[in-house]
Coordinates of N, CA, C and O in Angstrom, one line a residue:
M1 N 132.4 79.6 134.4 CA 131.7 78.9 134.9 C 131.4 79.4 136.6 O 132.6 79.5 137.0
V2 N 130.3 79.7 137.2 CA 130.1 79.9 138.3 C 129.0 79.1 139.5 O 128.0 78.2 138.5
F3 N 129.6 78.3 140.4 CA 128.5 77.5 140.9 C 127.7 78.0 142.0 O 128.0 79.0 142.3
K4 N 126.7 77.7 141.9 CA 125.1 78.1 142.6 C 126.1 77.4 144.6 O 125.8 78.4 145.4
N5 N 126.4 76.2 144.2 CA 127.1 76.0 145.4 C 128.5 74.9 145.2 O 128.4 74.5 144.0
A6 N 129.7 75.0 146.2 CA 130.7 74.6 145.3 C 130.8 73.0 145.5 O 131.4 72.4 145.2
L7 N 129.8 72.5 146.7 CA 129.6 71.6 146.6 C 129.0 70.6 146.5 O 127.6 71.4 146.8
S8 N 128.5 69.6 146.3 CA 126.7 69.0 145.7 C 126.7 67.5 146.6 O 125.6 67.3 146.7
W9 N 127.7 67.1 146.7 CA 127.5 65.5 147.5 C 128.6 65.5 148.2 O 130.1 65.6 147.7
F10 N 128.6 64.9 149.8 CA 129.9 64.3 149.9 C 129.5 62.8 150.6 O 128.2 62.5 150.9
E11 N 130.6 62.2 151.1 CA 130.1 61.0 152.0 C 131.4 60.5 152.7 O 132.6 61.0 152.6
I12 N 130.8 60.4 154.0 CA 131.8 60.6 155.3 C 131.9 59.2 155.3 O 130.9 58.4 155.8
P13 N 133.1 58.3 155.5 CA 133.3 57.3 155.6 C 132.7 56.0 157.3 O 132.7 57.1 158.2
T14 N 132.3 55.5 157.1 CA 132.1 54.5 158.7 C 132.8 53.1 159.1 O 132.9 52.9 157.4
K15 N 133.1 52.7 160.1 CA 133.6 51.3 160.3 C 132.6 50.9 160.6 O 132.2 49.4 160.5
D16 N 131.3 51.3 161.0 CA 129.9 50.9 161.7 C 129.1 51.6 161.5 O 128.8 52.9 162.0
L17 N 128.2 51.4 160.1 CA 127.3 52.7 159.9 C 126.1 52.7 160.8 O 125.7 54.0 160.9
G18 N 125.7 51.8 161.8 CA 124.7 51.6 163.0 C 125.2 52.8 163.8 O 124.6 53.8 164.4
R19 N 126.7 52.6 164.6 CA 127.0 53.2 165.3 C 126.7 54.8 164.8 O 126.5 55.8 165.1
A20 N 127.6 55.0 163.5 CA 128.1 56.3 163.1 C 126.3 57.1 162.7 O 126.2 58.2 163.0
Q21 N 125.2 56.0 162.4 CA 124.0 56.4 162.2 C 123.6 57.5 163.7 O 122.8 58.4 163.9
R22 N 123.7 56.6 164.1 CA 123.3 57.3 165.6 C 123.7 58.4 166.4 O 122.8 59.0 166.8
F23 N 125.0 58.3 165.8 CA 126.3 59.8 166.2 C 125.5 60.9 165.9 O 125.4 61.9 166.3
Y24 N 125.3 60.7 164.2 CA 124.8 62.0 163.5 C 123.3 62.1 163.3 O 123.2 63.2 163.8
E25 N 122.7 61.5 163.9 CA 121.2 61.4 164.3 C 120.9 62.1 165.7 O 120.2 62.9 165.9
A26 N 121.8 61.8 166.4 CA 121.9 62.5 168.3 C 122.6 63.9 167.6 O 121.7 64.8 168.6
I27 N 123.7 64.2 167.2 CA 124.1 65.4 167.5 C 123.3 66.5 166.3 O 123.1 67.6 166.6
F28 N 122.7 66.1 165.2 CA 121.7 66.7 164.2 C 120.2 67.0 164.7 O 119.5 67.5 164.2
N29 N 120.2 66.1 165.7 CA 118.6 65.8 165.7 C 117.9 65.1 164.3 O 116.8 66.3 164.1
I30 N 118.2 64.4 163.6 CA 117.2 64.1 162.1 C 117.4 63.0 162.4 O 118.0 61.7 163.2
Q31 N 116.9 62.1 161.3 CA 116.2 61.2 161.1 C 117.3 60.6 159.5 O 116.7 61.4 158.6
M32 N 118.0 59.8 159.1 CA 118.7 59.4 158.0 C 118.0 58.9 157.5 O 117.5 57.6 158.0
T33 N 117.9 58.5 156.4 CA 117.5 57.6 155.4 C 118.3 56.4 154.6 O 119.3 56.8 153.9
P34 N 118.2 55.3 154.7 CA 118.9 54.3 154.2 C 118.7 54.0 152.8 O 117.9 54.1 152.1
L35 N 120.3 54.1 152.2 CA 120.0 53.4 150.7 C 120.9 52.6 150.4 O 122.1 52.7 150.7
E36 N 120.8 51.0 150.3 CA 121.9 50.1 150.1 C 121.6 49.3 148.7 O 120.7 49.5 148.1
T37 N 122.9 49.6 148.3 CA 123.3 48.2 147.3 C 124.0 47.3 147.7 O 124.5 47.1 148.7
P38 N 124.2 46.2 146.4 CA 125.0 45.2 146.7 C 126.5 45.3 146.9 O 127.0 45.4 147.8
Q39 N 127.1 46.6 146.5 CA 128.1 47.1 146.5 C 128.5 48.4 148.1 O 129.5 48.5 148.5
I40 N 127.3 48.9 148.4 CA 127.6 49.9 149.4 C 126.4 50.2 150.3 O 125.2 49.5 149.4
K41 N 126.7 50.8 151.1 CA 125.5 51.0 152.3 C 125.7 52.5 152.7 O 126.9 52.9 153.3
M42 N 124.5 52.8 152.7 CA 124.9 54.8 153.2 C 123.8 54.8 153.7 O 122.4 54.4 153.7
R43 N 123.8 55.6 154.6 CA 122.6 56.6 155.1 C 122.8 58.3 155.1 O 123.6 58.8 155.1
L44 N 121.5 58.5 154.3 CA 121.9 60.2 153.8 C 121.3 60.9 154.7 O 120.4 60.9 155.7
F45 N 121.7 62.3 154.6 CA 121.3 63.2 155.3 C 119.9 63.9 154.9 O 119.7 63.7 153.9
P46 N 119.3 64.0 155.8 CA 117.9 64.6 155.2 C 118.2 65.9 154.4 O 118.9 67.0 154.7
L47 N 117.1 66.3 153.3 CA 117.4 67.5 152.5 C 115.9 68.4 152.5 O 115.4 67.5 152.3
E48 N 115.7 69.7 152.6 CA 115.0 70.2 152.1 C 114.4 70.1 151.0 O 113.3 70.0 150.5
D49 N 115.3 70.4 150.0 CA 115.8 70.6 148.7 C 116.3 69.3 147.7 O 117.3 69.4 148.2
P50 N 115.6 68.5 147.5 CA 116.3 67.4 146.7 C 117.2 68.0 145.5 O 118.3 67.2 145.2
M51 N 116.9 69.4 145.2 CA 118.4 69.3 144.2 C 119.7 70.4 144.8 O 120.3 71.2 144.6
G52 N 119.4 70.5 146.3 CA 120.4 71.3 147.3 C 121.7 70.5 147.4 O 121.9 68.9 147.0
V53 N 122.4 70.5 148.2 CA 123.9 69.7 148.4 C 123.5 68.6 149.3 O 122.6 68.8 150.8
G54 N 123.7 67.6 148.6 CA 123.5 66.5 149.8 C 124.6 65.6 150.1 O 125.8 66.1 150.0
G55 N 124.4 64.6 151.0 CA 125.2 63.8 151.9 C 125.0 62.7 152.2 O 123.9 62.4 152.8
A56 N 125.9 61.7 152.9 CA 125.6 60.7 153.5 C 126.7 59.9 154.3 O 128.1 60.4 153.9
I57 N 126.5 59.2 155.1 CA 127.7 58.2 155.8 C 127.5 57.3 155.2 O 126.6 56.2 154.6
V58 N 128.9 56.2 154.9 CA 128.7 55.3 153.6 C 129.9 53.7 154.7 O 130.4 54.1 155.2
L59 N 129.3 53.1 154.1 CA 130.0 52.0 154.8 C 130.4 51.2 153.2 O 129.8 50.7 152.7
N60 N 131.7 51.0 153.1 CA 132.4 50.2 152.2 C 133.9 49.9 152.3 O 134.6 51.0 151.8
D61 N 134.6 49.1 153.1 CA 135.6 49.0 153.4 C 136.8 48.7 152.5 O 137.9 49.3 152.8
S62 N 136.7 48.3 151.4 CA 137.1 48.6 150.2 C 137.7 50.1 149.6 O 138.5 49.7 148.7
F63 N 136.6 50.8 149.9 CA 136.8 52.1 149.6 C 137.2 53.2 150.0 O 137.4 54.4 149.5
Y64 N 136.3 53.6 151.3 CA 136.6 54.5 152.0 C 137.3 53.8 153.4 O 136.7 52.9 153.7
K65 N 138.2 54.7 153.6 CA 138.8 54.6 155.2 C 138.6 56.1 155.8 O 138.8 57.3 155.5
P66 N 137.9 56.0 157.1 CA 137.8 57.2 158.0 C 139.1 57.6 158.3 O 140.3 56.8 158.5
S67 N 139.4 58.7 158.6 CA 140.6 59.7 159.2 C 140.6 60.9 159.5 O 139.9 61.7 159.9
N68 N 141.5 61.0 160.5 CA 141.4 62.5 161.9 C 142.3 63.3 161.3 O 142.4 64.2 161.8
S69 N 143.2 62.9 160.5 CA 143.7 64.1 159.8 C 144.4 64.1 158.2 O 145.0 65.0 158.3
E70 N 143.8 63.2 157.7 CA 144.1 63.0 156.0 C 143.0 63.7 155.2 O 141.5 63.2 155.7
G71 N 143.2 64.0 154.3 CA 141.9 64.2 153.2 C 141.3 65.5 153.4 O 141.7 66.3 154.0
P72 N 140.3 65.4 152.3 CA 139.4 66.9 153.2 C 138.6 67.0 154.1 O 138.2 65.8 154.8
L73 N 138.4 67.9 154.5 CA 137.7 68.3 155.5 C 136.4 69.0 155.0 O 136.3 70.0 154.2
I74 N 135.5 68.0 155.4 CA 134.0 68.6 155.5 C 133.4 69.7 156.5 O 133.5 68.8 157.7
Y75 N 132.8 70.6 156.3 CA 132.5 71.5 157.2 C 130.5 71.2 156.9 O 129.9 71.2 155.7
L76 N 130.1 70.6 157.7 CA 128.7 70.5 158.3 C 127.9 71.7 158.5 O 128.2 72.6 159.1
N77 N 126.7 72.1 158.2 CA 125.5 73.3 158.4 C 125.6 73.0 159.8 O 124.8 71.9 160.3
G78 N 125.8 73.8 160.9 CA 125.6 73.8 161.9 C 124.8 74.8 162.5 O 124.4 74.8 163.9
N79 N 124.0 75.6 161.4 CA 123.1 76.7 161.9 C 121.8 76.3 163.0 O 121.6 74.9 162.7
P80 N 121.4 76.9 163.5 CA 121.9 78.2 164.0 C 122.6 78.6 164.6 O 123.1 79.7 164.4
D81 N 123.4 77.8 165.7 CA 124.9 78.0 166.4 C 125.1 76.5 166.4 O 124.6 75.7 167.1
V82 N 126.7 76.6 166.2 CA 127.1 75.0 166.1 C 127.5 75.2 167.4 O 127.3 73.7 168.0
Q83 N 127.2 75.7 168.5 CA 127.1 75.2 170.0 C 126.3 74.4 170.3 O 126.1 73.3 171.5
G84 N 125.1 74.6 169.5 CA 124.3 73.3 169.7 C 124.5 71.9 169.3 O 124.2 71.3 170.1
V85 N 125.1 72.1 168.2 CA 125.2 70.7 168.1 C 126.6 70.2 168.8 O 126.7 68.7 169.4
L86 N 127.4 70.7 169.0 CA 129.1 70.5 170.3 C 128.2 70.2 171.4 O 128.9 69.5 172.1
D87 N 127.3 70.3 172.0 CA 126.8 70.3 173.2 C 126.3 69.1 173.0 O 125.9 68.5 174.0
R88 N 125.8 68.0 172.0 CA 125.6 66.7 172.0 C 126.7 65.6 171.7 O 126.5 64.6 171.4
V89 N 127.5 66.2 171.4 CA 129.2 65.6 170.4 C 129.4 64.1 171.9 O 129.8 63.1 171.1
E90 N 130.0 64.8 172.6 CA 130.5 63.9 173.6 C 129.5 63.1 174.3 O 129.7 61.6 174.0
K91 N 127.9 63.3 174.3 CA 127.5 62.6 174.7 C 127.3 61.1 173.8 O 126.5 60.1 174.2
A92 N 127.3 61.6 172.5 CA 126.8 60.7 171.6 C 128.1 60.2 170.9 O 127.9 59.0 170.2
G93 N 129.2 59.9 171.7 CA 130.6 59.2 171.7 C 131.5 59.9 170.6 O 132.2 59.1 170.8
G94 N 131.0 61.1 170.7 CA 132.3 61.8 169.9 C 133.4 62.7 170.3 O 133.2 62.8 171.7
K95 N 133.8 63.1 170.3 CA 135.2 64.0 170.6 C 135.1 65.6 170.2 O 134.9 65.9 168.7
I96 N 135.3 67.0 170.6 CA 135.2 68.1 170.1 C 136.6 68.6 170.3 O 137.6 68.7 171.1
L97 N 137.3 68.7 168.9 CA 138.8 69.1 168.8 C 139.1 70.6 168.6 O 139.7 70.9 169.5
V98 N 138.1 71.2 168.1 CA 138.1 72.7 168.5 C 136.7 73.2 168.6 O 136.0 72.9 168.2
P99 N 136.3 73.8 170.1 CA 135.4 74.7 170.2 C 134.8 75.4 169.4 O 135.5 76.1 168.3
K100 N 133.6 76.0 169.1 CA 133.1 77.2 169.1 C 134.1 78.5 168.6 O 134.8 78.9 169.7
T101 N 134.5 78.5 167.9 CA 135.8 79.7 167.4 C 135.3 80.9 166.5 O 134.4 79.9 165.1
M102 N 135.0 81.7 166.3 CA 134.6 83.1 165.5 C 135.6 83.2 164.0 O 136.9 82.9 164.6
I103 N 135.1 82.7 163.2 CA 136.0 83.4 161.8 C 135.8 84.5 161.9 O 137.0 85.1 161.7
S104 N 135.1 85.5 161.5 CA 135.0 86.8 161.6 C 133.5 87.1 161.5 O 132.2 86.4 161.6
P105 N 133.2 88.6 162.1 CA 131.5 88.6 162.1 C 130.6 88.1 161.1 O 129.4 87.6 161.0
E106 N 131.3 88.5 159.9 CA 131.1 88.5 158.3 C 130.6 86.9 158.2 O 129.9 86.4 157.6
H107 N 131.5 85.9 158.5 CA 131.9 84.8 158.0 C 131.2 83.8 159.2 O 131.3 82.6 159.1
G108 N 131.1 84.1 160.2 CA 130.5 83.2 161.4 C 131.2 82.5 162.3 O 132.8 82.9 162.8
Y109 N 131.4 81.3 162.6 CA 131.5 80.1 163.8 C 132.0 79.5 163.0 O 130.8 78.8 162.2
M110 N 132.9 78.4 163.3 CA 133.3 77.4 163.3 C 133.8 76.5 164.2 O 134.0 76.8 165.0
A111 N 134.0 74.8 164.4 CA 134.5 74.2 165.1 C 134.8 72.8 164.7 O 134.2 72.8 163.4
M112 N 135.4 72.1 165.5 CA 135.9 70.7 164.5 C 135.3 69.5 165.8 O 135.8 69.6 166.9
L113 N 135.0 68.4 165.1 CA 134.9 67.4 166.0 C 135.5 65.9 165.4 O 136.3 66.2 164.4
L114 N 135.3 65.0 166.2 CA 135.8 63.6 166.0 C 135.1 62.8 165.9 O 134.2 62.5 167.1
D115 N 134.3 62.0 165.0 CA 133.1 61.6 164.9 C 133.5 60.1 165.3 O 134.4 59.7 165.8
T116 N 132.7 59.2 165.7 CA 132.6 57.6 166.1 C 133.6 56.7 165.5 O 133.8 55.5 165.7
E117 N 133.5 57.6 164.0 CA 134.3 56.0 163.2 C 135.8 57.2 163.1 O 136.3 56.3 162.3
G118 N 136.0 58.1 164.0 CA 137.6 59.0 163.8 C 137.9 59.7 162.8 O 139.1 59.5 162.2
N119 N 136.7 60.2 162.0 CA 137.0 61.2 161.1 C 136.7 62.6 161.8 O 135.9 62.7 162.7
R120 N 137.7 63.3 161.5 CA 137.4 64.7 161.7 C 136.3 65.3 160.6 O 136.3 65.3 159.4
I121 N 135.3 66.4 161.1 CA 134.9 66.5 160.7 C 134.4 68.2 161.3 O 134.5 68.4 162.8
A122 N 133.9 69.5 160.8 CA 133.8 70.6 161.0 C 132.2 70.9 160.9 O 131.8 70.2 160.2
L123 N 132.1 72.3 161.6 CA 130.7 72.9 161.5 C 131.2 74.1 161.4 O 131.8 75.0 161.5
H124 N 130.0 74.9 160.5 CA 130.2 76.2 160.7 C 128.5 76.6 160.5 O 127.5 76.0 160.3
S125 N 128.7 77.9 161.0 CA 126.8 78.6 161.4 C 127.6 80.2 161.1 O 128.4 81.0 161.6
I126 N 126.2 80.4 160.4 CA 126.4 82.1 160.5 C 125.2 82.7 161.1 O 124.5 82.5 161.1
P127 N 125.5 83.6 162.4 CA 124.2 84.1 163.3 C 123.3 85.0 161.8 O 124.0 85.7 161.0
K128 N 122.3 85.0 162.7 CA 121.2 85.7 161.9 C 121.0 87.1 162.2 O 121.3 87.2 163.6
K129 N 120.8 87.9 161.5 CA 121.4 89.5 161.5 C 119.8 89.9 162.0 O 118.7 89.8 161.5

């Protein structure tokens, strides 16, 4: 089997859904969409293609625990340049853990941040040629 994308969906834990929503909307200049059921509350990242990779910030204290050191590390799309996102992180209440760093010329750049909920989140961008 060959995947078009290795990732199909992700969920980022929150302690305060409103605070997390304000943070991610501020650093990415986006509007998140609410989705709520009796068991879980989510705010969805916007998608251009509904069949593309999607994700959400999620509030469900009994199932999710934010972490700055454990569990998987999610790389969010920082195109066209991760620095543009990093420039908004501290003003939005987050902390930069790893500044913009070149991976390689063909693989672009990465950076890492700590969100308002205590999650370490990475960014990735590939410069246009």
